[in-house]
């Protein structure tokens, strides 16, 4: 083993292994045919560090690791600093990049982005290849492993240890979590290098934050976008959209964001607007803005191949499109029929694409939705571009589509976000994407694409979102009510109750299905749906603060139980309830007709959110859950900021009051972050931060607030202490 500029290098039989540290808890193992370190994908933003090495017998001691390498085969064993074995290779294949690892005592495997699985993926295998799931039919089905995202990152966890492995390879990858062989974990790629990062922490939370250091954390969203969104494929005219806006206000349903899906364009041509059905586009958007709505429009990558169409002509003239191996523009088919695909891998192309948004933004469009960016393509059996299509990156670097495929959507989202930062510098951009790779969380929010209005998809959206959270994605959600098929009133109620506690909260449905806006069902449904959308707005400051935490540490807002209770065996498996932040347990109803459900409360004391009843944890209980009720529990020691006013934009103004609900029974600490919710001024320290301390006491619990930073008006704060019985 030799030390060089970046780290350590070992020559084995027919391959080299590079060991490079990216932090005390992050070590990279990169295999190559020669002495050069393979280049990283765009996912990696972490930088190598000096880890202070020493050697003890055959082990390298550096960072928080001890590492042993078998000299010929280049298999590795990773130990923590105290010598506990964390990971052990059985077989390394540097040529057909892949590795087999021994399964140690991991209780579960998590992460892997958007997956149709239960929370724990032990015993599953999966494929990471961005895919328009609709193309596979059936959608969201256990046998369909290719989903809209490809995030080759997993966490292995047990009560004894936790680690993460990020396989930095943008080709199609396959992972097997002890499915083929109950003692073996393996992963491999269709091309490129065996180049992966091993992350260690004492908890799953530490691993997630190491992953955040390596691939970036999400940006702070605008508070507005944490409100309720209403969408449909498609609102077909300006009048229709205004009617929806009117109805929302008339029914007293707070809502901040409305969507225009593909039908606002002229013949599905990106960056055009159908001037007949959307006559007076700018004025319409202005009216909506006045009513407090932001309008988000869809922009797909596929550019219609049509003589004289500006976007196509410019792209063609400047060689901005993906080509065939012989250099012709690759022509596929998406909504506009014949389509060419912008080559987002090149910065020049991203700038061009970004500039194309200028006119839409000048019309008042506020956010951009990138759909079909796997990219979807109807002419190939694969549903995407052929492997041999050619991309050209910066500095003349050529990529086959096989290599570029999984980062294509990331690069479109990046182009879009960078454009919005340029073109509307006064507000934080909103970009929504369907396809994603590791690192996409730096650019866009994500929704889980095409699901159906069936109970099974409501249920599966929970572990899907939890695993996305463990994969770096905090600003994420599923289409509330389901996209395909007809939603029933009952399903919409249950899905809205769930959605109200998920960061990205949008009701969306497919063309040709039953209308799915809250007032399309019975008055009972309308009342309950309204109640929960309003409840969402009561939790806005709380959720906003969680998103702030995500930007700082990579912690997802929505967390599986094991995130905070990794010493409780059931926490490794529970897929139908979750924590929003640390102290709020959300227990959605995922089956029809149910009036009770089983809830697991981890150790400690808990409060029923609705009744204030005090409950002992570390047990299962059966709770009532009639249609109007979403079971919610708060852990003792939690401090919950509640917005008593509904600050949807039509009556937003400044936040003047806030109530701190303090749940006694345990000491608690909460950091409250306040800023304008919109601009980048917080980067110039224009924010306030308070530290609220709950000191528990059997007779008289007390609360104290320290102002840590006072650069933004602090609202009037009320305190309510929720006592334990006997107090
Ligand atoms: O194949 O733009 O997932 O949300 O409404 C359909 C129309 C294309 C798929 C998206 C969906 C969107 C729809 N799009």
XYZ file of C-alpha atoms and ligand atoms in Angstrom:
741
model
C 0.000 0.000 0.000
C 1.471 3.337 -1.062
C 0.436 6.800 -0.097
C 0.052 9.352 -2.894
C -1.509 12.816 -3.361
C -5.094 11.726 -2.951
C -4.896 8.721 -0.669
C -3.551 5.225 -0.883
C -3.002 2.890 -3.792
C -2.578 -0.871 -3.849
C -1.659 -2.912 -6.870
C -3.448 -6.225 -6.993
C -3.695 -8.860 -9.671
C -4.819 -7.026 -12.793
C -6.241 -4.002 -10.998
C -5.461 -1.146 -8.666
C -7.381 -0.133 -5.609
C -7.469 3.479 -4.482
C -8.475 4.224 -0.916
C -9.397 7.860 -0.394
C -10.935 9.533 2.634
C -13.703 12.122 2.308
C -14.172 12.698 5.987
C -13.571 10.909 9.255
C -16.493 8.608 8.464
C -16.342 8.390 4.680
C -13.885 6.242 2.773
C -13.844 5.618 -0.953
C -12.793 2.348 -2.581
C -12.138 2.871 -6.270
C -10.838 0.120 -8.540
C -9.136 0.847 -11.827
C -7.082 -0.842 -14.490
C -4.296 1.712 -14.261
C -2.883 4.072 -11.687
C -5.428 6.798 -12.394
C -8.300 7.319 -10.023
C -11.582 6.977 -11.949
C -13.477 10.246 -12.366
C -16.464 10.735 -10.123
C -19.989 11.313 -11.346
C -21.729 14.649 -10.847
C -23.278 13.260 -7.688
C -20.155 13.718 -5.608
C -19.552 17.148 -4.111
C -17.496 16.031 -1.099
C -13.738 16.561 -1.249
C -10.896 14.259 -0.226
C -9.374 14.956 3.161
C -6.209 14.049 4.951
C -7.253 11.336 7.392
C -4.090 10.953 9.443
C -2.959 7.394 8.871
C -0.988 4.848 10.795
C -0.469 1.139 10.264
C -0.883 -1.703 12.667
C 0.169 -5.161 11.447
C -1.713 -5.440 8.135
C -4.262 -2.732 8.847
C -4.511 0.856 7.731
C -5.831 3.029 10.543
C -7.279 6.315 9.329
C -10.289 8.489 10.058
C -12.639 6.412 12.143
C -11.714 3.241 10.305
C -9.393 0.288 10.303
C -9.011 -1.240 6.848
C -7.554 -4.529 5.716
C -6.919 -5.367 2.058
C -6.203 -8.762 0.538
C -3.194 -8.021 -1.665
C -4.061 -9.972 -4.797
C -7.806 -10.035 -4.963
C -8.152 -6.569 -3.485
C -11.040 -7.589 -1.276
C -11.430 -5.334 1.740
C -12.526 -5.614 5.319
C -13.662 -2.478 7.051
C -13.630 -2.123 10.831
C -14.503 0.765 13.048
C -11.786 2.350 15.134
C -12.376 -0.068 17.967
C -11.904 -3.019 15.660
C -15.535 -4.060 15.172
C -16.054 -5.578 11.727
C -18.480 -3.476 9.655
C -18.115 -4.859 6.170
C -16.350 -7.737 4.475
C -15.836 -8.479 0.794
C -16.144 -11.984 -0.544
C -15.354 -11.238 -4.153
C -14.351 -8.161 -6.083
C -14.667 -7.818 -9.813
C -12.945 -4.704 -11.060
C -13.562 -5.507 -14.735
C -17.256 -6.207 -14.755
C -17.649 -3.750 -11.944
C -19.213 -5.470 -8.988
C -18.651 -6.802 -5.525
C -20.047 -9.486 -3.265
C -20.067 -8.843 0.426
C -20.713 -11.058 3.358
C -23.927 -10.330 5.162
C -22.987 -9.662 8.766
C -25.642 -9.072 11.402
C -27.576 -6.365 9.555
C -31.237 -6.385 10.508
C -32.252 -4.349 7.543
C -31.323 -2.555 4.341
C -32.717 0.841 3.416
C -32.427 3.664 0.930
C -32.144 3.013 -2.823
C -34.342 5.980 -3.666
C -37.868 5.396 -4.914
C -38.670 1.705 -4.557
C -41.824 -0.304 -4.392
C -40.913 -2.267 -1.266
C -41.653 -2.295 2.397
C -39.365 -0.199 4.520
C -36.838 -2.976 5.047
C -35.372 -4.237 1.764
C -33.685 -7.311 3.176
C -34.420 -10.181 0.811
C -35.080 -7.894 -2.170
C -33.062 -7.236 -5.242
C -33.365 -4.071 -7.224
C -32.306 -2.274 -10.369
C -31.393 1.383 -10.638
C -32.287 2.664 -14.059
C -34.425 5.769 -14.474
C -37.606 4.651 -16.085
C -41.005 5.963 -17.127
C -42.876 3.412 -15.014
C -46.003 3.751 -17.093
C -44.065 2.123 -19.869
C -43.760 -1.065 -17.806
C -47.363 -1.541 -16.863
C -48.233 -2.583 -14.203
C -47.001 0.478 -12.386
C -45.901 0.449 -8.772
C -45.717 -3.266 -8.584
C -43.176 -5.360 -6.694
C -42.033 -7.030 -9.869
C -41.170 -3.762 -11.513
C -37.766 -2.780 -10.200
C -36.915 0.076 -12.530
C -38.477 3.237 -11.191
C -38.269 6.932 -12.000
C -35.166 7.399 -9.831
C -31.793 5.678 -9.692
C -30.056 6.319 -6.406
C -27.402 3.652 -5.893
C -27.100 4.194 -2.153
C -28.067 1.855 0.632
C -27.843 1.681 4.373
C -27.188 -1.476 6.320
C -28.369 -1.221 9.899
C -28.665 -3.228 13.044
C -28.855 -2.286 16.710
C -25.066 -2.763 16.812
C -23.921 -0.736 13.862
C -24.967 1.261 10.826
C -23.216 2.049 7.575
C -23.997 3.305 4.116
C -22.611 2.436 0.712
C -22.873 4.789 -2.212
C -21.909 3.173 -5.524
C -20.765 6.095 -7.641
C -21.641 4.666 -11.009
C -24.235 6.143 -13.353
C -24.704 3.026 -15.492
C -27.557 0.689 -14.819
C -26.816 -0.919 -11.455
C -28.214 -3.958 -9.690
C -28.270 -4.594 -5.982
C -29.077 -7.785 -4.153
C -29.796 -7.632 -0.441
C -29.407 -11.267 0.506
C -32.085 -12.363 -1.939
C -30.177 -14.850 -4.108
C -28.071 -15.974 -1.184
C -29.082 -15.184 2.356
C -25.437 -14.616 3.335
C -24.482 -12.323 0.497
C -25.051 -8.686 -0.390
C -23.923 -7.742 -3.871
C -23.977 -4.917 -6.342
C -22.751 -4.483 -9.875
C -22.975 -2.117 -12.819
C -23.388 -2.499 -16.561
C -20.250 -0.446 -17.193
C -17.823 2.026 -15.692
C -15.829 1.386 -12.544
C -16.256 -0.296 -9.220
C -16.061 2.930 -7.261
C -17.938 3.187 -4.012
C -17.970 5.096 -0.745
C -18.356 3.473 2.610
C -19.928 5.610 5.335
C -20.089 4.771 8.951
C -21.880 6.261 11.904
C -23.146 5.236 15.259
C -26.718 5.720 14.032
C -28.605 5.671 10.752
C -28.945 9.435 11.158
C -25.136 9.776 11.122
C -24.953 7.728 7.944
C -27.581 9.878 6.250
C -25.706 13.009 7.157
C -22.426 11.538 5.846
C -24.276 10.874 2.595
C -25.395 14.515 2.672
C -21.776 15.631 3.006
C -20.825 13.484 0.055
C -23.671 14.234 -2.383
C -25.068 17.505 -1.039
C -28.085 18.487 0.991
C -31.300 19.979 -0.377
C -31.656 23.752 -0.652
C -34.093 25.590 1.578
C -37.466 25.728 -0.184
C -39.788 28.683 -0.178
C -42.250 28.342 2.660
C -45.047 28.844 0.184
C -44.169 25.571 -1.491
C -44.692 23.691 1.734
C -48.366 24.562 1.474
C -51.017 22.648 -0.454
C -50.728 22.256 -4.244
C -53.617 21.517 -6.598
C -52.969 19.994 -10.000
C -54.510 17.965 -12.777
C -53.463 16.631 -16.143
C -54.606 19.041 -17.437
C -56.410 22.224 -16.629
C -57.310 22.889 -20.224
C -57.798 26.640 -20.310
C -57.208 29.833 -18.430
C -60.880 29.872 -17.413
C -60.690 26.380 -16.031
C -57.652 27.190 -13.941
C -59.275 30.358 -12.621
C -62.396 28.381 -11.729
C -60.316 25.919 -9.724
C -58.631 28.836 -7.964
C -62.029 30.348 -7.206
C -63.402 27.111 -5.861
C -60.429 26.664 -3.558
C -60.968 30.101 -2.087
C -64.746 29.713 -1.979
C -64.463 26.431 -0.114
C -61.952 27.964 2.245
C -59.268 25.472 1.328
C -55.859 27.049 1.726
C -53.740 26.418 -1.345
C -50.597 28.083 -2.616
C -49.678 26.435 -5.870
C -51.511 25.528 -9.097
C -50.159 23.582 -12.058
C -50.303 23.680 -15.798
C -49.641 20.273 -17.300
C -48.697 19.560 -20.942
C -51.922 20.868 -22.485
C -51.049 24.531 -21.937
C -48.537 24.239 -24.755
C -49.113 24.442 -28.443
C -48.920 20.910 -29.840
C -46.746 19.828 -26.889
C -43.948 22.118 -27.943
C -41.888 23.108 -24.919
C -41.640 26.834 -24.207
C -44.785 27.629 -26.170
C -48.227 28.522 -24.860
C -51.477 27.679 -26.615
C -52.759 31.172 -27.252
C -56.310 30.147 -27.920
C -57.098 28.222 -24.796
C -54.734 30.345 -22.733
C -55.515 33.703 -24.239
C -54.089 36.455 -22.067
C -51.711 34.005 -20.383
C -49.780 36.695 -18.565
C -52.906 38.395 -17.281
C -54.329 35.107 -16.074
C -51.161 34.322 -14.158
C -51.213 37.842 -12.757
C -54.766 37.325 -11.530
C -53.828 34.087 -9.863
C -50.853 35.735 -8.272
C -53.119 38.384 -6.863
C -55.225 35.636 -5.373
C -52.077 34.281 -3.739
C -51.335 31.395 -6.081
C -47.998 30.517 -7.611
C -48.259 28.839 -10.998
C -45.943 25.981 -11.902
C -45.711 24.817 -15.502
C -44.419 21.570 -16.915
C -41.319 21.507 -19.117
C -40.384 18.172 -20.615
C -37.027 17.459 -22.211
C -38.391 16.198 -25.552
C -38.231 18.957 -28.186
C -40.588 18.595 -31.138
C -38.736 18.000 -34.375
C -40.330 20.614 -36.609
C -38.827 22.946 -39.153
C -39.141 26.537 -38.084
C -39.843 25.806 -34.416
C -37.368 28.003 -32.618
C -36.254 25.604 -29.915
C -35.632 22.831 -32.394
C -33.894 25.098 -34.882
C -31.555 26.562 -32.278
C -30.756 23.182 -30.841
C -30.071 21.741 -34.272
C -27.929 24.627 -35.393
C -25.730 24.464 -32.331
C -25.528 20.677 -32.011
C -27.316 20.754 -28.682
C -29.144 17.449 -29.093
C -28.150 13.887 -28.259
C -26.947 12.123 -31.397
C -26.677 8.678 -32.913
C -23.204 7.108 -33.116
C -22.926 8.447 -36.663
C -23.576 11.993 -35.536
C -27.190 12.528 -36.641
C -29.680 14.016 -34.200
C -31.213 11.076 -32.380
C -34.943 11.206 -33.049
C -37.397 9.522 -30.708
C -40.976 10.188 -29.846
C -42.664 11.746 -26.832
C -45.810 13.884 -26.560
C -44.975 16.151 -29.505
C -44.431 12.974 -31.601
C -40.991 13.225 -33.235
C -38.659 14.580 -30.588
C -35.004 15.425 -30.089
C -33.346 15.349 -26.677
C -31.243 18.246 -25.386
C -27.844 17.095 -24.198
C -27.952 18.519 -20.675
C -24.536 17.092 -19.834
C -22.898 20.116 -21.466
C -22.906 23.437 -19.624
C -23.458 25.334 -22.867
C -26.637 23.365 -23.470
C -27.821 23.918 -19.907
C -27.345 27.677 -20.296
C -29.255 27.717 -23.542
C -32.055 25.671 -22.009
C -32.105 27.878 -18.943
C -32.456 31.018 -21.026
C -35.491 29.545 -22.763
C -37.374 29.916 -19.461
C -37.060 33.682 -19.541
C -40.345 34.411 -21.298
C -42.393 32.093 -19.145
C -40.991 33.699 -16.028
C -41.658 37.140 -17.451
C -45.299 36.054 -17.724
C -45.266 35.381 -14.000
C -44.695 31.635 -14.019
C -43.195 30.863 -10.644
C -41.895 27.284 -10.689
C -40.943 24.562 -13.171
C -41.938 20.932 -13.272
C -39.617 18.530 -15.134
C -41.475 15.400 -16.161
C -40.483 12.543 -18.527
C -36.810 13.229 -17.838
C -35.698 9.612 -17.417
C -35.847 10.413 -20.362
C -39.015 8.713 -21.594
C -39.105 7.781 -25.252
C -41.911 5.887 -26.960
C -40.030 4.518 -29.969
C -37.670 2.142 -28.176
C -38.601 -1.057 -26.441
C -36.538 0.116 -23.467
C -38.780 3.179 -23.132
C -35.761 5.459 -23.306
C -32.828 6.273 -25.572
C -30.631 3.467 -26.928
C -27.452 2.688 -24.987
C -25.292 3.703 -27.893
C -26.767 7.189 -28.349
C -24.058 9.799 -27.850
C -23.791 12.612 -25.303
C -21.049 15.166 -25.245
C -20.036 16.572 -21.877
C -17.799 19.538 -21.180
C -14.197 19.467 -22.408
C -15.058 17.130 -25.252
C -15.778 14.156 -23.011
C -18.005 11.673 -24.802
C -20.585 9.622 -22.911
C -22.638 6.758 -24.253
C -26.269 6.995 -23.271
C -25.683 3.883 -21.155
C -23.450 6.008 -18.942
C -25.412 9.259 -19.199
C -28.870 7.782 -18.755
C -29.203 7.953 -14.986
C -27.829 11.490 -14.733
C -29.909 12.930 -17.572
C -32.798 14.001 -15.359
C -30.419 15.392 -12.763
C -28.791 17.536 -15.408
C -32.128 18.865 -16.635
C -33.125 19.734 -13.072
C -29.767 21.415 -12.617
C -30.200 23.469 -15.791
C -33.624 24.520 -14.574
C -32.610 25.419 -11.063
C -29.601 27.394 -12.220
C -31.798 29.268 -14.684
C -34.331 30.195 -12.025
C -31.557 31.370 -9.716
C -30.369 33.629 -12.515
C -33.716 34.815 -13.773
C -35.533 35.302 -10.462
C -32.716 35.947 -8.025
C -35.099 37.372 -5.442
C -36.802 34.065 -4.745
C -35.629 30.571 -4.018
C -36.368 28.443 -7.090
C -38.983 25.748 -7.151
C -38.134 22.862 -9.444
C -39.976 19.556 -9.371
C -38.464 16.483 -11.010
C -39.556 12.930 -11.670
C -36.235 11.313 -12.596
C -33.333 11.574 -10.198
C -29.859 10.319 -9.429
C -27.778 10.671 -6.287
C -27.249 14.410 -5.830
C -30.482 15.482 -7.531
C -31.669 16.615 -4.103
C -29.442 19.676 -4.582
C -31.624 20.884 -7.433
C -35.218 19.823 -7.185
C -38.119 18.534 -5.166
C -39.325 15.116 -6.248
C -42.650 13.428 -6.582
C -43.003 9.692 -6.961
C -44.460 9.855 -10.452
C -47.271 7.748 -11.738
C -49.170 5.931 -9.043
C -52.813 4.870 -9.083
C -55.883 5.747 -7.076
C -55.792 2.460 -5.178
C -55.297 1.784 -1.484
C -52.188 -0.283 -2.131
C -50.464 2.753 -3.622
C -51.419 4.917 -0.697
C -49.880 2.305 1.550
C -46.722 1.788 -0.500
C -46.103 5.506 -0.775
C -45.122 5.562 2.898
C -42.085 3.241 2.802
C -41.241 4.677 -0.629
C -41.038 8.182 0.798
C -39.206 6.965 3.896
C -36.562 5.254 1.783
C -36.275 8.347 -0.410
C -35.682 10.315 2.781
C -32.885 7.958 3.757
C -31.505 8.518 0.247
C -31.072 12.261 0.742
C -34.494 13.351 -0.476
C -36.448 15.431 2.002
C -38.704 17.546 -0.228
C -40.681 14.637 -1.613
C -44.250 13.363 -1.877
C -46.654 11.186 -3.848
C -49.661 12.363 -5.858
C -52.369 12.702 -3.237
C -55.475 10.802 -4.277
C -53.458 8.829 -6.793
C -52.746 9.715 -10.412
C -54.258 6.943 -12.542
C -57.798 5.675 -12.223
C -60.746 7.072 -10.315
C -60.282 8.163 -6.742
C -63.091 7.632 -4.240
C -64.006 10.158 -1.571
C -62.803 7.875 1.171
C -59.451 7.330 -0.520
C -59.015 11.053 -1.011
C -59.707 11.668 2.682
C -57.156 9.120 3.837
C -54.590 10.238 1.306
C -55.022 13.893 2.226
C -54.601 13.039 5.903
C -51.293 11.380 5.027
C -50.225 14.056 2.541
C -50.754 16.786 5.099
C -47.725 15.395 6.942
C -45.470 14.805 3.936
C -43.265 17.692 2.736
C -44.452 17.796 -0.866
C -48.263 17.921 -0.738
C -50.055 17.878 -4.098
C -53.375 16.523 -5.287
C -52.878 15.409 -8.909
C -54.771 13.133 -11.282
C -54.647 11.867 -14.820
C -56.609 13.044 -17.805
C -59.752 10.990 -18.371
C -60.156 10.014 -14.712
C -62.819 11.208 -12.294
C -62.205 14.749 -11.067
C -60.232 14.694 -7.850
C -60.438 18.213 -6.422
C -61.702 18.148 -2.821
C -65.196 19.419 -3.701
C -65.874 16.713 -6.264
C -67.129 14.280 -3.612
C -69.584 14.561 -0.724
C -69.829 17.392 1.780
C -68.419 15.073 4.398
C -65.339 14.437 2.259
C -64.969 18.132 1.553
C -65.163 18.981 5.247
C -62.578 16.433 6.311
C -60.224 17.205 3.457
C -60.486 20.907 4.249
C -59.820 20.235 7.904
C -56.590 18.360 7.155
C -55.329 20.809 4.576
C -55.895 23.504 7.180
C -54.138 21.382 9.767
C -51.169 21.220 7.413
C -50.962 25.000 7.543
C -50.946 24.859 11.341
C -47.788 22.764 11.045
C -46.116 24.927 8.419
C -43.513 26.513 10.678
C -42.694 23.103 12.101
C -42.243 21.576 8.645
C -40.296 24.586 7.420
C -37.918 24.152 10.331
C -37.452 20.513 9.417
C -36.590 21.517 5.876
C -34.059 23.912 7.293
C -32.565 21.014 9.240
C -32.401 19.029 5.983
C -30.335 21.758 4.357
C -27.908 21.739 7.269
C -27.492 18.042 8.000
C -29.260 16.118 5.264
C -31.779 14.748 7.773
C -35.092 14.009 6.062
C -38.226 15.626 7.484
C -40.107 12.324 7.333
C -38.321 9.495 9.118
C -38.820 5.813 9.740
C -38.952 4.820 13.391
C -35.470 3.316 13.307
C -34.083 6.779 12.663
C -34.655 7.654 16.308
C -35.221 4.248 17.878
C -32.517 2.022 16.490
C -32.459 -0.116 19.616
C -36.076 -1.247 19.140
C -36.445 -4.305 16.900
C -39.829 -3.364 15.425
C -38.541 0.043 14.387
C -36.573 -1.727 11.634
C -39.716 -2.881 9.898
C -42.642 -0.571 10.487
C -43.818 0.759 7.136
C -47.241 2.179 7.930
C -46.403 4.882 10.440
C -43.580 7.385 10.598
C -42.069 10.294 12.433
C -42.277 13.837 11.146
C -39.247 15.284 12.855
C -38.315 13.653 16.098
C -41.394 13.846 18.232
C -44.475 13.630 16.022
C -45.749 10.133 15.179
C -48.083 9.995 12.179
C -50.239 6.894 11.781
C -52.237 7.087 8.555
C -55.066 4.724 7.755
C -54.200 2.817 4.603
C -57.177 0.482 4.202
C -60.813 1.144 3.337
C -63.578 1.003 5.885
C -61.256 0.813 8.842
C -62.297 2.529 12.074
C -59.374 1.357 14.222
C -55.716 0.759 13.603
C -52.746 -0.666 15.374
C -50.079 1.792 16.415
C -46.612 1.135 17.773
C -45.313 3.640 20.289
C -41.584 3.382 20.996
C -40.244 3.626 24.524
C -40.981 6.752 26.526
C -44.153 8.637 27.211
C -46.503 9.842 24.539
C -49.500 12.120 24.210
C -52.493 11.589 21.982
C -52.432 14.766 19.865
C -56.215 15.014 19.738
C -57.213 14.205 23.305
C -54.045 14.990 25.217
C -54.256 11.562 26.796
C -50.967 10.340 28.206
C -49.773 6.956 26.963
C -46.881 4.721 27.849
C -44.723 3.642 24.947
C -42.810 0.488 24.145
C -46.013 -1.263 23.112
C -48.659 -1.690 20.493
C -52.069 -0.231 21.010
C -55.268 -0.164 19.056
C -56.536 3.327 18.436
C -59.764 4.668 17.006
C -59.530 6.026 13.504
C -62.954 6.882 12.118
C -62.911 8.581 8.703
C -62.372 12.049 10.128
C -59.434 11.100 12.277
C -55.749 10.663 11.559
C -54.081 9.188 14.646
C -51.210 11.447 15.766
C -48.986 11.129 18.811
C -46.443 13.415 20.395
C -43.512 12.212 22.430
C -42.967 13.687 25.871
C -40.243 16.325 25.712
C -41.374 17.584 22.300
C -41.809 21.274 21.614
C -44.093 21.865 18.669
C -44.476 25.275 17.039
C -48.047 25.664 15.815
C -49.295 28.392 13.483
C -52.714 29.309 14.755
C -53.320 31.443 11.686
C -53.449 29.884 8.267
C -50.728 31.637 6.363
C -51.719 30.647 2.897
C -50.568 33.451 0.652
C -53.928 35.127 0.138
C -53.870 36.219 3.757
C -50.260 35.657 4.615
C -48.678 38.954 5.538
C -46.141 38.748 8.290
C -46.268 35.931 10.766
C -47.464 37.660 13.911
C -48.147 34.850 16.331
C -46.962 31.383 17.100
C -47.861 28.944 19.838
C -45.275 26.642 21.325
C -46.873 23.449 22.520
C -44.585 21.930 25.103
C -45.199 18.319 26.030
C -43.957 17.653 29.550
C -42.681 14.365 30.928
C -39.136 14.815 29.762
C -36.747 17.705 29.233
C -36.918 19.146 25.747
C -35.020 21.484 23.488
C -36.201 23.103 20.276
C -34.454 25.434 17.930
C -36.837 27.716 16.105
C -35.635 29.252 12.866
C -37.449 32.243 11.348
C -36.840 34.087 8.115
C -38.862 35.680 5.306
C -39.548 32.262 3.782
C -38.877 33.500 0.265
C -35.587 35.199 -0.460
C -31.933 34.357 -0.081
C -31.501 37.053 2.570
C -30.935 34.365 5.145
C -27.539 33.877 3.536
C -26.740 37.380 4.793
C -27.823 36.344 8.272
C -31.286 37.859 7.914
C -32.902 35.336 10.175
C -33.670 34.757 13.799
C -33.077 31.726 15.890
C -34.526 30.935 19.268
C -33.712 28.145 21.630
C -36.656 26.940 23.626
C -35.918 24.831 26.645
C -38.454 22.701 28.420
C -37.387 21.766 31.923
C -39.481 18.911 33.115
C -40.702 18.760 36.660
C -43.367 16.543 38.202
C -45.034 19.548 39.785
C -44.243 22.487 37.626
C -42.515 22.070 34.267
C -41.008 25.299 33.005
C -40.130 26.802 29.631
C -37.381 29.217 28.878
C -36.485 30.910 25.615
C -33.066 32.175 24.603
C -32.672 34.383 21.606
C -29.671 33.121 19.694
C -30.023 35.443 16.730
C -32.362 38.361 16.254
C -32.160 39.518 12.639
C -35.741 38.897 11.608
C -38.938 40.037 13.366
C -39.900 37.485 15.986
C -43.650 36.907 16.263
C -45.455 37.003 19.537
C -45.001 33.575 21.080
C -47.497 31.888 23.377
C -46.582 28.837 25.380
C -48.871 25.980 26.250
C -47.602 23.249 28.513
C -49.246 19.868 28.151
C -48.976 18.149 31.486
C -48.715 14.548 32.406
C -51.509 13.147 34.470
C -51.186 14.001 38.119
C -49.631 17.357 37.354
O -47.233 9.982 -19.471
O -47.862 15.389 -18.406
O -46.083 11.508 -14.234
O -47.786 13.563 -13.500
O -49.547 14.534 -15.441
C -47.929 11.071 -18.979
C -48.805 14.404 -18.217
C -47.022 12.263 -18.830
C -46.627 11.830 -16.528
C -46.532 12.447 -15.174
C -47.861 12.997 -14.788
C -48.288 14.036 -15.791
C -48.360 13.401 -17.178
N -47.065 12.819 -17.523
